[in-house]
Amino acid sequence: MRKLCICLLIIGILLSLAVGVSAAPAAKSVGAYATVSPDGTCQVTMTVNVYLDGGASDLKFPLPAKASNITVNGSRAHSQMEGGLRQVDVSRMVGKAVGDFTLTFTYSLPNLIVTNEADQLELHLPVLAGFAYPVQGLELSVTLPGEVTAKPAFSSGYHQANIEKDIYCTTSGATITAVAQTELKDHETLTMTLLVTEEMFPQKRIAPPDF
């Protein structure tokens, strides 16, 4: 009888721990869908399903510093620069309630095409900018103005280039799809880099006028 009671006590403790872990604030899923134009600008729609425990009184979602024309759930968002990032205030939408919330961000990013040291054109797309909570699931879709011929590379703030082993990536025509195979840590940053062609982004090779 005593052994049974001990076993039941242990099971109860384990269950309480499991509930505590599952109830911790986290982004259950993040889906980012980006469309890149021939001029190097990008339109992003990001849907974040987040669980909150009611303890966040000043919740902000960080976006890249150059993000503009930002909306949240269809309404113009209030944001400000903090720590080199564009922090979007979502506390008014979630308040101190407990449970699951869906936040859909739309924003624009300019000038994502750069020239690397080998004089090649590269797309640098910031995906995650360091949300305060872990991201349990991430899916990314990027559509470019031409067929993708190179393999995208990923780097993160925690894992650097080693994050690539945890990302499953496929390419079909002009679209790249990537799915994280593991939970991403809190305050994680993630950037996708891709070699692109001049045919895809011709404006990036136009020489400035010679005065």
mmCIF file of C-alpha atoms in Angstrom:
data_model
loop_
_atom_site.group_PDB
_atom_site.id
_atom_site.type_symbol
_atom_site.label_atom_id
_atom_site.label_comp_id
_atom_site.label_asym_id
_atom_site.label_seq_id
_atom_site.Cartn_x
_atom_site.Cartn_y
_atom_site.Cartn_z
ATOM 1 C CA MET A 1 0.000 0.000 0.000
ATOM 2 C CA ARG A 2 2.829 2.358 0.908
ATOM 3 C CA LYS A 3 4.574 1.654 -2.411
ATOM 4 C CA LEU A 4 1.348 2.403 -4.268
ATOM 5 C CA CYS A 5 0.969 5.725 -2.474
ATOM 6 C CA ILE A 6 4.552 6.668 -3.294
ATOM 7 C CA CYS A 7 4.010 5.781 -6.964
ATOM 8 C CA LEU A 8 0.833 7.854 -7.095
ATOM 9 C CA LEU A 9 2.646 10.768 -5.448
ATOM 10 C CA ILE A 10 5.471 10.602 -8.007
ATOM 11 C CA ILE A 11 2.982 10.446 -10.879
ATOM 12 C CA GLY A 12 1.150 13.451 -9.459
ATOM 13 C CA ILE A 13 4.383 15.452 -9.212
ATOM 14 C CA LEU A 14 5.343 14.555 -12.790
ATOM 15 C CA LEU A 15 1.924 15.553 -14.078
ATOM 16 C CA SER A 16 2.061 18.862 -12.250
ATOM 17 C CA LEU A 17 5.470 19.559 -13.733
ATOM 18 C CA ALA A 18 4.197 18.702 -17.207
ATOM 19 C CA VAL A 19 1.252 21.048 -16.803
ATOM 20 C CA GLY A 20 3.576 23.785 -15.571
ATOM 21 C CA VAL A 21 5.829 23.423 -18.586
ATOM 22 C CA SER A 22 2.977 23.336 -21.095
ATOM 23 C CA ALA A 23 1.430 26.419 -19.479
ATOM 24 C CA ALA A 24 4.552 28.546 -19.850
ATOM 25 C CA PRO A 25 4.239 31.489 -22.258
ATOM 26 C CA ALA A 26 5.387 30.545 -25.751
ATOM 27 C CA ALA A 27 4.772 31.131 -29.421
ATOM 28 C CA LYS A 28 3.123 27.831 -30.325
ATOM 29 C CA SER A 29 3.682 28.530 -33.993
ATOM 30 C CA VAL A 30 5.053 31.237 -36.258
ATOM 31 C CA GLY A 31 4.267 31.264 -39.962
ATOM 32 C CA ALA A 32 6.152 33.799 -42.080
ATOM 33 C CA TYR A 33 5.223 34.312 -45.735
ATOM 34 C CA ALA A 34 7.423 36.689 -47.728
ATOM 35 C CA THR A 35 7.198 37.926 -51.324
ATOM 36 C CA VAL A 36 10.296 39.600 -52.756
ATOM 37 C CA SER A 37 9.951 42.058 -55.652
ATOM 38 C CA PRO A 38 12.491 42.641 -58.471
ATOM 39 C CA ASP A 39 13.547 45.914 -56.819
ATOM 40 C CA GLY A 40 14.625 44.053 -53.661
ATOM 41 C CA THR A 41 11.725 45.105 -51.466
ATOM 42 C CA CYS A 42 9.747 42.493 -49.560
ATOM 43 C CA GLN A 43 6.199 42.166 -48.269
ATOM 44 C CA VAL A 44 5.819 39.925 -45.219
ATOM 45 C CA THR A 45 2.787 38.399 -43.535
ATOM 46 C CA MET A 46 3.583 36.748 -40.208
ATOM 47 C CA THR A 47 1.027 34.854 -38.155
ATOM 48 C CA VAL A 48 1.960 34.161 -34.534
ATOM 49 C CA ASN A 49 -0.081 31.816 -32.344
ATOM 50 C CA VAL A 50 0.997 32.614 -28.801
ATOM 51 C CA TYR A 51 0.006 31.217 -25.410
ATOM 52 C CA LEU A 52 0.061 33.713 -22.522
ATOM 53 C CA ASP A 53 -0.304 33.089 -18.803
ATOM 54 C CA GLY A 54 -1.567 36.572 -17.935
ATOM 55 C CA GLY A 55 1.752 37.817 -16.579
ATOM 56 C CA ALA A 56 2.734 39.944 -19.578
ATOM 57 C CA SER A 57 1.636 43.519 -18.908
ATOM 58 C CA ASP A 58 3.815 45.170 -21.560
ATOM 59 C CA LEU A 59 4.086 42.633 -24.368
ATOM 60 C CA LYS A 60 5.959 43.680 -27.495
ATOM 61 C CA PHE A 61 6.784 41.771 -30.658
ATOM 62 C CA PRO A 62 10.101 42.699 -32.286
ATOM 63 C CA LEU A 63 10.394 43.208 -36.038
ATOM 64 C CA PRO A 64 13.472 44.154 -38.109
ATOM 65 C CA ALA A 65 14.547 47.767 -37.684
ATOM 66 C CA LYS A 66 13.633 48.694 -41.273
ATOM 67 C CA ALA A 67 10.109 47.262 -41.093
ATOM 68 C CA SER A 68 7.472 49.781 -42.191
ATOM 69 C CA ASN A 69 3.741 49.965 -42.997
ATOM 70 C CA ILE A 70 3.125 47.648 -40.026
ATOM 71 C CA THR A 71 -0.326 46.315 -39.201
ATOM 72 C CA VAL A 72 -1.497 43.863 -36.539
ATOM 73 C CA ASN A 73 -4.714 41.937 -37.159
ATOM 74 C CA GLY A 74 -5.586 44.384 -39.914
ATOM 75 C CA SER A 75 -5.105 47.586 -37.908
ATOM 76 C CA ARG A 76 -2.218 50.018 -37.991
ATOM 77 C CA ALA A 77 0.239 49.112 -35.251
ATOM 78 C CA HIS A 78 1.955 51.289 -32.674
ATOM 79 C CA SER A 79 5.701 50.659 -32.660
ATOM 80 C CA GLN A 80 8.960 52.266 -31.596
ATOM 81 C CA MET A 81 12.669 51.648 -31.970
ATOM 82 C CA GLU A 82 14.288 49.860 -29.023
ATOM 83 C CA GLY A 83 17.626 48.069 -29.024
ATOM 84 C CA GLY A 84 18.004 48.407 -32.774
ATOM 85 C CA LEU A 85 14.644 46.702 -33.471
ATOM 86 C CA ARG A 86 11.143 47.854 -34.295
ATOM 87 C CA GLN A 87 9.116 46.873 -31.213
ATOM 88 C CA VAL A 88 5.387 46.475 -31.881
ATOM 89 C CA ASP A 89 3.129 46.973 -28.873
ATOM 90 C CA VAL A 90 0.534 44.172 -28.683
ATOM 91 C CA SER A 91 -0.285 44.486 -24.974
ATOM 92 C CA ARG A 92 -3.546 46.322 -25.711
ATOM 93 C CA MET A 93 -4.755 43.386 -27.781
ATOM 94 C CA VAL A 94 -3.985 40.659 -25.261
ATOM 95 C CA GLY A 95 -4.234 42.564 -21.976
ATOM 96 C CA LYS A 96 -3.694 40.309 -18.964
ATOM 97 C CA ALA A 97 -5.862 37.500 -20.256
ATOM 98 C CA VAL A 98 -4.768 33.868 -20.168
ATOM 99 C CA GLY A 99 -4.902 31.579 -23.170
ATOM 100 C CA ASP A 100 -4.141 31.382 -26.870
ATOM 101 C CA PHE A 101 -4.000 34.448 -29.089
ATOM 102 C CA THR A 102 -3.430 34.831 -32.824
ATOM 103 C CA LEU A 103 -1.512 37.885 -34.004
ATOM 104 C CA THR A 104 -1.110 38.546 -37.724
ATOM 105 C CA PHE A 105 1.542 41.097 -38.666
ATOM 106 C CA THR A 106 2.030 42.591 -42.110
ATOM 107 C CA TYR A 107 4.994 44.788 -42.943
ATOM 108 C CA SER A 108 7.391 45.895 -45.668
ATOM 109 C CA LEU A 109 11.176 45.538 -45.814
ATOM 110 C CA PRO A 110 13.333 47.600 -48.206
ATOM 111 C CA ASN A 111 16.644 46.853 -49.931
ATOM 112 C CA LEU A 112 17.214 43.190 -49.055
ATOM 113 C CA ILE A 113 19.724 42.685 -51.870
ATOM 114 C CA VAL A 114 23.414 43.314 -51.124
ATOM 115 C CA THR A 115 26.683 42.668 -52.938
ATOM 116 C CA ASN A 116 29.023 40.282 -51.118
ATOM 117 C CA GLU A 117 32.819 40.233 -51.118
ATOM 118 C CA ALA A 118 32.858 38.058 -54.252
ATOM 119 C CA ASP A 119 30.768 40.683 -56.091
ATOM 120 C CA GLN A 120 27.720 38.407 -56.073
ATOM 121 C CA LEU A 121 24.186 39.473 -55.288
ATOM 122 C CA GLU A 122 22.754 38.106 -52.037
ATOM 123 C CA LEU A 123 19.318 38.259 -50.484
ATOM 124 C CA HIS A 124 19.406 38.823 -46.716
ATOM 125 C CA LEU A 125 15.971 38.204 -45.186
ATOM 126 C CA PRO A 126 15.524 38.624 -41.408
ATOM 127 C CA VAL A 127 12.909 36.108 -40.230
ATOM 128 C CA LEU A 128 12.905 36.282 -36.405
ATOM 129 C CA ALA A 129 14.051 39.369 -34.519
ATOM 130 C CA GLY A 130 14.179 38.037 -30.936
ATOM 131 C CA PHE A 131 10.700 37.451 -29.472
ATOM 132 C CA ALA A 132 10.779 37.185 -25.668
ATOM 133 C CA TYR A 133 9.303 33.660 -25.632
ATOM 134 C CA PRO A 134 10.369 30.340 -27.205
ATOM 135 C CA VAL A 135 9.020 29.495 -30.651
ATOM 136 C CA GLN A 136 7.726 25.932 -30.625
ATOM 137 C CA GLY A 137 7.089 25.728 -34.374
ATOM 138 C CA LEU A 138 8.306 27.822 -37.304
ATOM 139 C CA GLU A 139 7.384 27.682 -40.983
ATOM 140 C CA LEU A 140 8.781 30.035 -43.616
ATOM 141 C CA SER A 141 7.748 30.531 -47.247
ATOM 142 C CA VAL A 142 9.655 32.924 -49.524
ATOM 143 C CA THR A 143 8.594 33.665 -53.106
ATOM 144 C CA LEU A 144 11.139 35.377 -55.366
ATOM 145 C CA PRO A 145 10.711 37.063 -58.781
ATOM 146 C CA GLY A 146 12.492 34.195 -60.562
ATOM 147 C CA GLU A 147 13.510 30.567 -60.227
ATOM 148 C CA VAL A 148 15.708 29.762 -57.245
ATOM 149 C CA THR A 149 18.989 28.186 -58.375
ATOM 150 C CA ALA A 150 21.037 28.305 -55.145
ATOM 151 C CA LYS A 151 20.635 26.711 -51.740
ATOM 152 C CA PRO A 152 19.492 29.090 -48.982
ATOM 153 C CA ALA A 153 21.580 29.376 -45.831
ATOM 154 C CA PHE A 154 20.312 30.101 -42.314
ATOM 155 C CA SER A 155 21.994 31.630 -39.273
ATOM 156 C CA SER A 156 20.683 32.281 -35.776
ATOM 157 C CA GLY A 157 21.682 34.214 -32.717
ATOM 158 C CA TYR A 158 22.045 31.080 -30.568
ATOM 159 C CA HIS A 159 23.305 28.444 -32.973
ATOM 160 C CA GLN A 160 24.970 30.559 -35.681
ATOM 161 C CA ALA A 161 25.164 28.478 -38.893
ATOM 162 C CA ASN A 162 24.569 25.235 -36.953
ATOM 163 C CA ILE A 163 20.846 26.033 -36.993
ATOM 164 C CA GLU A 164 20.731 24.609 -40.538
ATOM 165 C CA LYS A 165 20.732 21.029 -39.250
ATOM 166 C CA ASP A 166 17.456 21.805 -37.482
ATOM 167 C CA ILE A 167 15.737 23.331 -40.523
ATOM 168 C CA TYR A 168 14.170 21.268 -43.298
ATOM 169 C CA CYS A 169 14.240 23.314 -46.486
ATOM 170 C CA THR A 170 12.826 22.643 -49.974
ATOM 171 C CA THR A 171 12.742 24.669 -53.184
ATOM 172 C CA SER A 172 10.149 24.551 -55.941
ATOM 173 C CA GLY A 173 10.510 26.994 -58.818
ATOM 174 C CA ALA A 174 10.534 30.477 -57.320
ATOM 175 C CA THR A 175 9.452 29.434 -53.815
ATOM 176 C CA ILE A 176 11.500 28.359 -50.807
ATOM 177 C CA THR A 177 9.805 26.555 -47.926
ATOM 178 C CA ALA A 178 11.567 25.966 -44.600
ATOM 179 C CA VAL A 179 10.319 24.281 -41.429
ATOM 180 C CA ALA A 180 12.117 24.232 -38.075
ATOM 181 C CA GLN A 181 12.558 20.691 -36.763
ATOM 182 C CA THR A 182 13.079 21.799 -33.179
ATOM 183 C CA GLU A 183 11.845 24.418 -30.725
ATOM 184 C CA LEU A 184 13.656 27.743 -30.984
ATOM 185 C CA LYS A 185 14.828 29.427 -27.812
ATOM 186 C CA ASP A 186 13.489 32.664 -26.378
ATOM 187 C CA HIS A 187 14.972 35.813 -27.937
ATOM 188 C CA GLU A 188 16.099 33.773 -30.938
ATOM 189 C CA THR A 189 17.047 35.577 -34.145
ATOM 190 C CA LEU A 190 17.004 33.939 -37.568
ATOM 191 C CA THR A 191 18.169 35.181 -40.968
ATOM 192 C CA MET A 192 17.979 33.549 -44.391
ATOM 193 C CA THR A 193 20.704 34.279 -46.964
ATOM 194 C CA LEU A 194 20.464 33.334 -50.647
ATOM 195 C CA LEU A 195 22.655 33.917 -53.691
ATOM 196 C CA VAL A 196 20.499 35.471 -56.439
ATOM 197 C CA THR A 197 21.003 36.439 -60.066
ATOM 198 C CA GLU A 198 21.139 39.761 -61.875
ATOM 199 C CA GLU A 199 18.267 38.584 -64.060
ATOM 200 C CA MET A 200 16.147 38.302 -60.930
ATOM 201 C CA PHE A 201 17.153 41.727 -59.567
ATOM 202 C CA PRO A 202 18.353 43.830 -62.550
ATOM 203 C CA GLN A 203 17.917 47.157 -60.772
ATOM 204 C CA LYS A 204 20.656 46.250 -58.311
ATOM 205 C CA ARG A 205 23.280 46.418 -61.087
ATOM 206 C CA ILE A 206 22.211 49.746 -62.605
ATOM 207 C CA ALA A 207 25.196 52.078 -62.385
ATOM 208 C CA PRO A 208 24.532 55.538 -60.898
ATOM 209 C CA PRO A 209 24.670 58.483 -63.333
ATOM 210 C CA ASP A 210 28.113 59.913 -63.994
ATOM 211 C CA PHE A 211 27.945 63.660 -63.357
#
